[in-house]
Amino acid sequence: MGLEEIHIKNYKSIRDYKITLRQMNLLLGENGSGKTNILSAILYFYENMIAQRPSYQIFDENNPLNDQVEITMVYDMSKILIRSRKNRKEGKETYLPYYKMIESIQQNGKVSLTMTQIKGGKVMWNLGSDKRKVLYHLYPLYRLDAREINLVDWEELWGYIGDFMKPQAEMGKELQKHTAEEIEKDERLAKRLQQLKKIFQRLQVEPVRYTLGEFSENLAKMYYNGGKFSYTGHSLDGFSNGTNSYNYISLLLYVLSAMGSTKMKEPVLLMDEPEISLHFHMIDELADVLFECVDDMVILAATHSPRLVKNVLVKEQKNAAIYQVYKRGDYSHLCLLNMFSEDEKREKYFLTEHHANAFFAKILILVEGETELELLQNPYLRQLFPILKQTEIIKGMSDKVIYRIVDTTARHYSVPMAALLDMDKILEWNEETLRMKWKEDYRFVAEKEKYYYGAKRNRTVQKRKRIQTMCEKCCFSSLRPFYASEDENYYDLIQEIKAYYANYRIFPVKTTIEGTLINAGNYTQIISYLEQTGKWKLVENAFGLLYNITDKVNFLRLLFCGKSDFLLKSGQIIKKNKDIYPELKQALTEHKIKKTDWVSQWLHFYFSNWTEIPWKELNRKSFEVWCSDSKQKRDLKRQFVQDFPELAQFIDMAAGLSS
């Protein structure tokens, strides 16, 4: 395993983190959340492990009383101990003191190394320098920041190759001696070397001897007869940044993997945004390389790539962990995402890069389909309600599997989530019994009751039982021709459902999203919109047959491919109601407004009408300028809440998540 646990206290924005590592570990979070502080804490720990390099910029800036930083690394030495004991059995006594030191460090196969620094003081350790030096070499730290890679000159990689090639000290001396002897066999070279030696002595100058690592690095260059890299026989500057970055990172991973599998070392690799410059296909390939190499090292990578997260979630689970880093107030916090369990094999094959965006979101909104996406991404709506600009909107409420994939409770990540759901996903009307059926597919939220305790659990359970009872026992009256409703009991049921699902941050609309956009408060404006688009003449006669506002609103909803109060489509209504007027039937079959971009057009009409900006002149920029007048914007917002009450309530729910 190698590095098994990291415990960081009072380091910059980190109050108290304990990270239990697996072989592959991802850190997710928006900029400024604290991911880099985790990586820098590990780097600082290693920088001071065998030398004193204290910094006084590492302390908590928000609380001057936090004057002590403490970082602990726990190493699982079991793999190293097996190799050490094997070498001793094979009679490799040259390094007997080294093997004994390894044995003396561990307790039950593990060692805990703690660094403490008090503000203004030295870095202190719980183990002596000799033991720290052993751990430093057994578990070497490597760092890769994709933004700092020299993509056309990979000189830095030779250092890693040198670490891999580094022979034992005695062998290194023999190689140096043998190399010198071979060179001196040539008389001309030997004379030149003697002349050079005299010049050095005369000037009292001499080359500083290579360290063993430097010697190994240059030995590797000499063996391969070159110090520069090429790809497919061509210079690196002829390839894209993505190609060179992918090859650089892959070479590093393979070298460190070879080091971990053949030497008494278990490398630790810190990676910062390895996905930079990579096309999504290359991110897939990089994920394959990571999982091929990761068994021989520990990798901790900070990433902004949903594609990489998706790959880690879908591939092997046992040796991978994903942590979300997020800010609350002045301090960073950490939570471990639940990976897919054995029972969730089906779910992980549905996971896409789009769904993985949920783990990076500031606020997550789940919707059913394209109409909701079109609505909540409307530029005028986002200008009027800025909270929508902070949200990641994912289409997933129409599929229970997708909901489970991104559900914050199931995955255990700290992103506030709200969901918008049509009522027809919850209820189904039976004309024969006049009762409503609570569909099984959306009762699954009841599973979450186990997370509630005390009074909240009691209230939630009571609401669920009341809904079940009302569905089983209440008969609801309807109005022809569209099966509309003015039944107070039915509206009580709707309110109970809304209140129950609100516990789970799910907002069911009374009918469908079309019903949210077309209601009793704004239906006359919808008529004006149809008049402007030239479609009103086609349905005007049919509409004139209706006198009840409820029927008029239901007709308009059905015209826009929505559903009636009792959640029936126009086709179902025409089939059930044989006595429907021919004019109404014709309007609902021949003149329907298809689900194209009518939502955008309707909102464009609405905001143009209200702001008095001409239809052709209204755009994102002109609307933004109009809204710069705070009074105008406030009045418009107040009117919008009246005209679209359900939509405003949902946006208000989303806004409440950010607090």
PDB file of N, CA, C and O in Angstrom, residues 176-202 205 207:
ATOM      1  N   GLN A 176      31.325   3.414 -11.801  1.00  0.00           N
ATOM      2  CA  GLN A 176      32.121   4.616 -12.034  1.00  0.00           C
ATOM      3  C   GLN A 176      33.581   4.258 -12.311  1.00  0.00           C
ATOM      4  O   GLN A 176      34.215   4.794 -13.231  1.00  0.00           O
ATOM      5  N   LYS A 177      34.108   3.325 -11.508  1.00  0.00           N
ATOM      6  CA  LYS A 177      35.496   2.884 -11.671  1.00  0.00           C
ATOM      7  C   LYS A 177      35.691   2.192 -13.014  1.00  0.00           C
ATOM      8  O   LYS A 177      36.655   2.470 -13.742  1.00  0.00           O
ATOM      9  N   HIS A 178      34.743   1.310 -13.350  1.00  0.00           N
ATOM     10  CA  HIS A 178      34.839   0.561 -14.609  1.00  0.00           C
ATOM     11  C   HIS A 178      34.742   1.509 -15.810  1.00  0.00           C
ATOM     12  O   HIS A 178      35.476   1.351 -16.804  1.00  0.00           O
ATOM     13  N   THR A 179      33.866   2.506 -15.731  1.00  0.00           N
ATOM     14  CA  THR A 179      33.725   3.480 -16.818  1.00  0.00           C
ATOM     15  C   THR A 179      35.027   4.244 -17.023  1.00  0.00           C
ATOM     16  O   THR A 179      35.485   4.437 -18.163  1.00  0.00           O
ATOM     17  N   ALA A 180      35.653   4.666 -15.919  1.00  0.00           N
ATOM     18  CA  ALA A 180      36.928   5.390 -16.001  1.00  0.00           C
ATOM     19  C   ALA A 180      38.009   4.513 -16.624  1.00  0.00           C
ATOM     20  O   ALA A 180      38.795   4.965 -17.475  1.00  0.00           O
ATOM     21  N   GLU A 181      38.051   3.232 -16.204  1.00  0.00           N
ATOM     22  CA  GLU A 181      39.065   2.315 -16.745  1.00  0.00           C
ATOM     23  C   GLU A 181      38.893   2.112 -18.245  1.00  0.00           C
ATOM     24  O   GLU A 181      39.866   2.058 -19.001  1.00  0.00           O
ATOM     25  N   GLU A 182      37.662   1.995 -18.700  1.00  0.00           N
ATOM     26  CA  GLU A 182      37.404   1.786 -20.122  1.00  0.00           C
ATOM     27  C   GLU A 182      37.832   3.000 -20.946  1.00  0.00           C
ATOM     28  O   GLU A 182      38.376   2.871 -22.041  1.00  0.00           O
ATOM     29  N   ILE A 183      37.578   4.184 -20.422  1.00  0.00           N
ATOM     30  CA  ILE A 183      37.974   5.402 -21.140  1.00  0.00           C
ATOM     31  C   ILE A 183      39.494   5.501 -21.228  1.00  0.00           C
ATOM     32  O   ILE A 183      40.064   5.861 -22.267  1.00  0.00           O
ATOM     33  N   GLU A 184      40.166   5.146 -20.120  1.00  0.00           N
ATOM     34  CA  GLU A 184      41.630   5.280 -20.058  1.00  0.00           C
ATOM     35  C   GLU A 184      42.357   4.248 -20.905  1.00  0.00           C
ATOM     36  O   GLU A 184      43.573   4.360 -21.135  1.00  0.00           O
ATOM     37  N   LYS A 185      41.652   3.234 -21.385  1.00  0.00           N
ATOM     38  CA  LYS A 185      42.294   2.236 -22.258  1.00  0.00           C
ATOM     39  C   LYS A 185      42.729   2.853 -23.585  1.00  0.00           C
ATOM     40  O   LYS A 185      43.646   2.363 -24.241  1.00  0.00           O
ATOM     41  N   ASP A 186      42.065   3.906 -24.007  1.00  0.00           N
ATOM     42  CA  ASP A 186      42.450   4.622 -25.220  1.00  0.00           C
ATOM     43  C   ASP A 186      43.579   5.594 -24.852  1.00  0.00           C
ATOM     44  O   ASP A 186      43.387   6.494 -24.034  1.00  0.00           O
ATOM     45  N   GLU A 187      44.767   5.409 -25.434  1.00  0.00           N
ATOM     46  CA  GLU A 187      45.950   6.188 -25.052  1.00  0.00           C
ATOM     47  C   GLU A 187      45.732   7.689 -25.258  1.00  0.00           C
ATOM     48  O   GLU A 187      46.114   8.504 -24.422  1.00  0.00           O
ATOM     49  N   ARG A 188      45.125   8.054 -26.398  1.00  0.00           N
ATOM     50  CA  ARG A 188      44.927   9.477 -26.662  1.00  0.00           C
ATOM     51  C   ARG A 188      43.993  10.117 -25.639  1.00  0.00           C
ATOM     52  O   ARG A 188      44.246  11.207 -25.136  1.00  0.00           O
ATOM     53  N   LEU A 189      42.886   9.391 -25.330  1.00  0.00           N
ATOM     54  CA  LEU A 189      41.954   9.922 -24.328  1.00  0.00           C
ATOM     55  C   LEU A 189      42.610   9.981 -22.954  1.00  0.00           C
ATOM     56  O   LEU A 189      42.392  10.928 -22.187  1.00  0.00           O
ATOM     57  N   ALA A 190      43.438   8.952 -22.644  1.00  0.00           N
ATOM     58  CA  ALA A 190      44.116   8.921 -21.341  1.00  0.00           C
ATOM     59  C   ALA A 190      45.045  10.120 -21.192  1.00  0.00           C
ATOM     60  O   ALA A 190      45.116  10.748 -20.129  1.00  0.00           O
ATOM     61  N   LYS A 191      45.812  10.475 -22.285  1.00  0.00           N
ATOM     62  CA  LYS A 191      46.716  11.623 -22.242  1.00  0.00           C
ATOM     63  C   LYS A 191      45.938  12.924 -22.041  1.00  0.00           C
ATOM     64  O   LYS A 191      46.336  13.808 -21.283  1.00  0.00           O
ATOM     65  N   ARG A 192      44.825  13.035 -22.753  1.00  0.00           N
ATOM     66  CA  ARG A 192      44.011  14.246 -22.634  1.00  0.00           C
ATOM     67  C   ARG A 192      43.462  14.408 -21.221  1.00  0.00           C
ATOM     68  O   ARG A 192      43.400  15.515 -20.673  1.00  0.00           O
ATOM     69  N   LEU A 193      43.052  13.281 -20.644  1.00  0.00           N
ATOM     70  CA  LEU A 193      42.531  13.326 -19.273  1.00  0.00           C
ATOM     71  C   LEU A 193      43.622  13.738 -18.289  1.00  0.00           C
ATOM     72  O   LEU A 193      43.358  14.472 -17.322  1.00  0.00           O
ATOM     73  N   GLN A 194      44.859  13.248 -18.512  1.00  0.00           N
ATOM     74  CA  GLN A 194      45.971  13.625 -17.642  1.00  0.00           C
ATOM     75  C   GLN A 194      46.266  15.127 -17.758  1.00  0.00           C
ATOM     76  O   GLN A 194      46.539  15.795 -16.767  1.00  0.00           O
ATOM     77  N   GLN A 195      46.222  15.627 -19.008  1.00  0.00           N
ATOM     78  CA  GLN A 195      46.433  17.058 -19.206  1.00  0.00           C
ATOM     79  C   GLN A 195      45.357  17.875 -18.480  1.00  0.00           C
ATOM     80  O   GLN A 195      45.647  18.895 -17.837  1.00  0.00           O
ATOM     81  N   LEU A 196      44.119  17.423 -18.598  1.00  0.00           N
ATOM     82  CA  LEU A 196      43.012  18.114 -17.943  1.00  0.00           C
ATOM     83  C   LEU A 196      43.167  18.087 -16.429  1.00  0.00           C
ATOM     84  O   LEU A 196      42.891  19.076 -15.735  1.00  0.00           O
ATOM     85  N   LYS A 197      43.644  16.967 -15.920  1.00  0.00           N
ATOM     86  CA  LYS A 197      43.845  16.820 -14.473  1.00  0.00           C
ATOM     87  C   LYS A 197      44.884  17.823 -13.975  1.00  0.00           C
ATOM     88  O   LYS A 197      44.718  18.437 -12.913  1.00  0.00           O
ATOM     89  N   LYS A 198      45.972  18.016 -14.767  1.00  0.00           N
ATOM     90  CA  LYS A 198      47.018  18.971 -14.384  1.00  0.00           C
ATOM     91  C   LYS A 198      46.474  20.400 -14.379  1.00  0.00           C
ATOM     92  O   LYS A 198      46.824  21.210 -13.518  1.00  0.00           O
ATOM     93  N   ILE A 199      45.645  20.686 -15.378  1.00  0.00           N
ATOM     94  CA  ILE A 199      45.045  22.035 -15.435  1.00  0.00           C
ATOM     95  C   ILE A 199      44.190  22.285 -14.202  1.00  0.00           C
ATOM     96  O   ILE A 199      44.255  23.354 -13.577  1.00  0.00           O
ATOM     97  N   PHE A 200      43.395  21.299 -13.818  1.00  0.00           N
ATOM     98  CA  PHE A 200      42.552  21.423 -12.613  1.00  0.00           C
ATOM     99  C   PHE A 200      43.413  21.670 -11.382  1.00  0.00           C
ATOM    100  O   PHE A 200      43.114  22.534 -10.545  1.00  0.00           O
ATOM    101  N   GLN A 201      44.529  20.877 -11.260  1.00  0.00           N
ATOM    102  CA  GLN A 201      45.399  21.001 -10.082  1.00  0.00           C
ATOM    103  C   GLN A 201      46.071  22.368 -10.041  1.00  0.00           C
ATOM    104  O   GLN A 201      46.216  22.976  -8.983  1.00  0.00           O
ATOM    105  N   ARG A 202      46.495  22.822 -11.217  1.00  0.00           N
ATOM    106  CA  ARG A 202      47.173  24.112 -11.290  1.00  0.00           C
ATOM    107  C   ARG A 202      46.264  25.249 -10.847  1.00  0.00           C
ATOM    108  O   ARG A 202      46.681  26.184 -10.159  1.00  0.00           O
ATOM    109  N   VAL A 205      41.078  23.809  -9.121  1.00  0.00           N
ATOM    110  CA  VAL A 205      39.676  23.612  -9.489  1.00  0.00           C
ATOM    111  C   VAL A 205      39.438  22.129  -9.682  1.00  0.00           C
ATOM    112  O   VAL A 205      40.307  21.415 -10.190  1.00  0.00           O
ATOM    113  N   PRO A 207      35.947  19.198 -10.485  1.00  0.00           N
ATOM    114  CA  PRO A 207      34.504  18.973 -10.628  1.00  0.00           C
ATOM    115  C   PRO A 207      33.916  18.392  -9.347  1.00  0.00           C
ATOM    116  O   PRO A 207      34.552  17.572  -8.682  1.00  0.00           O
TER     117      PRO A 207
END
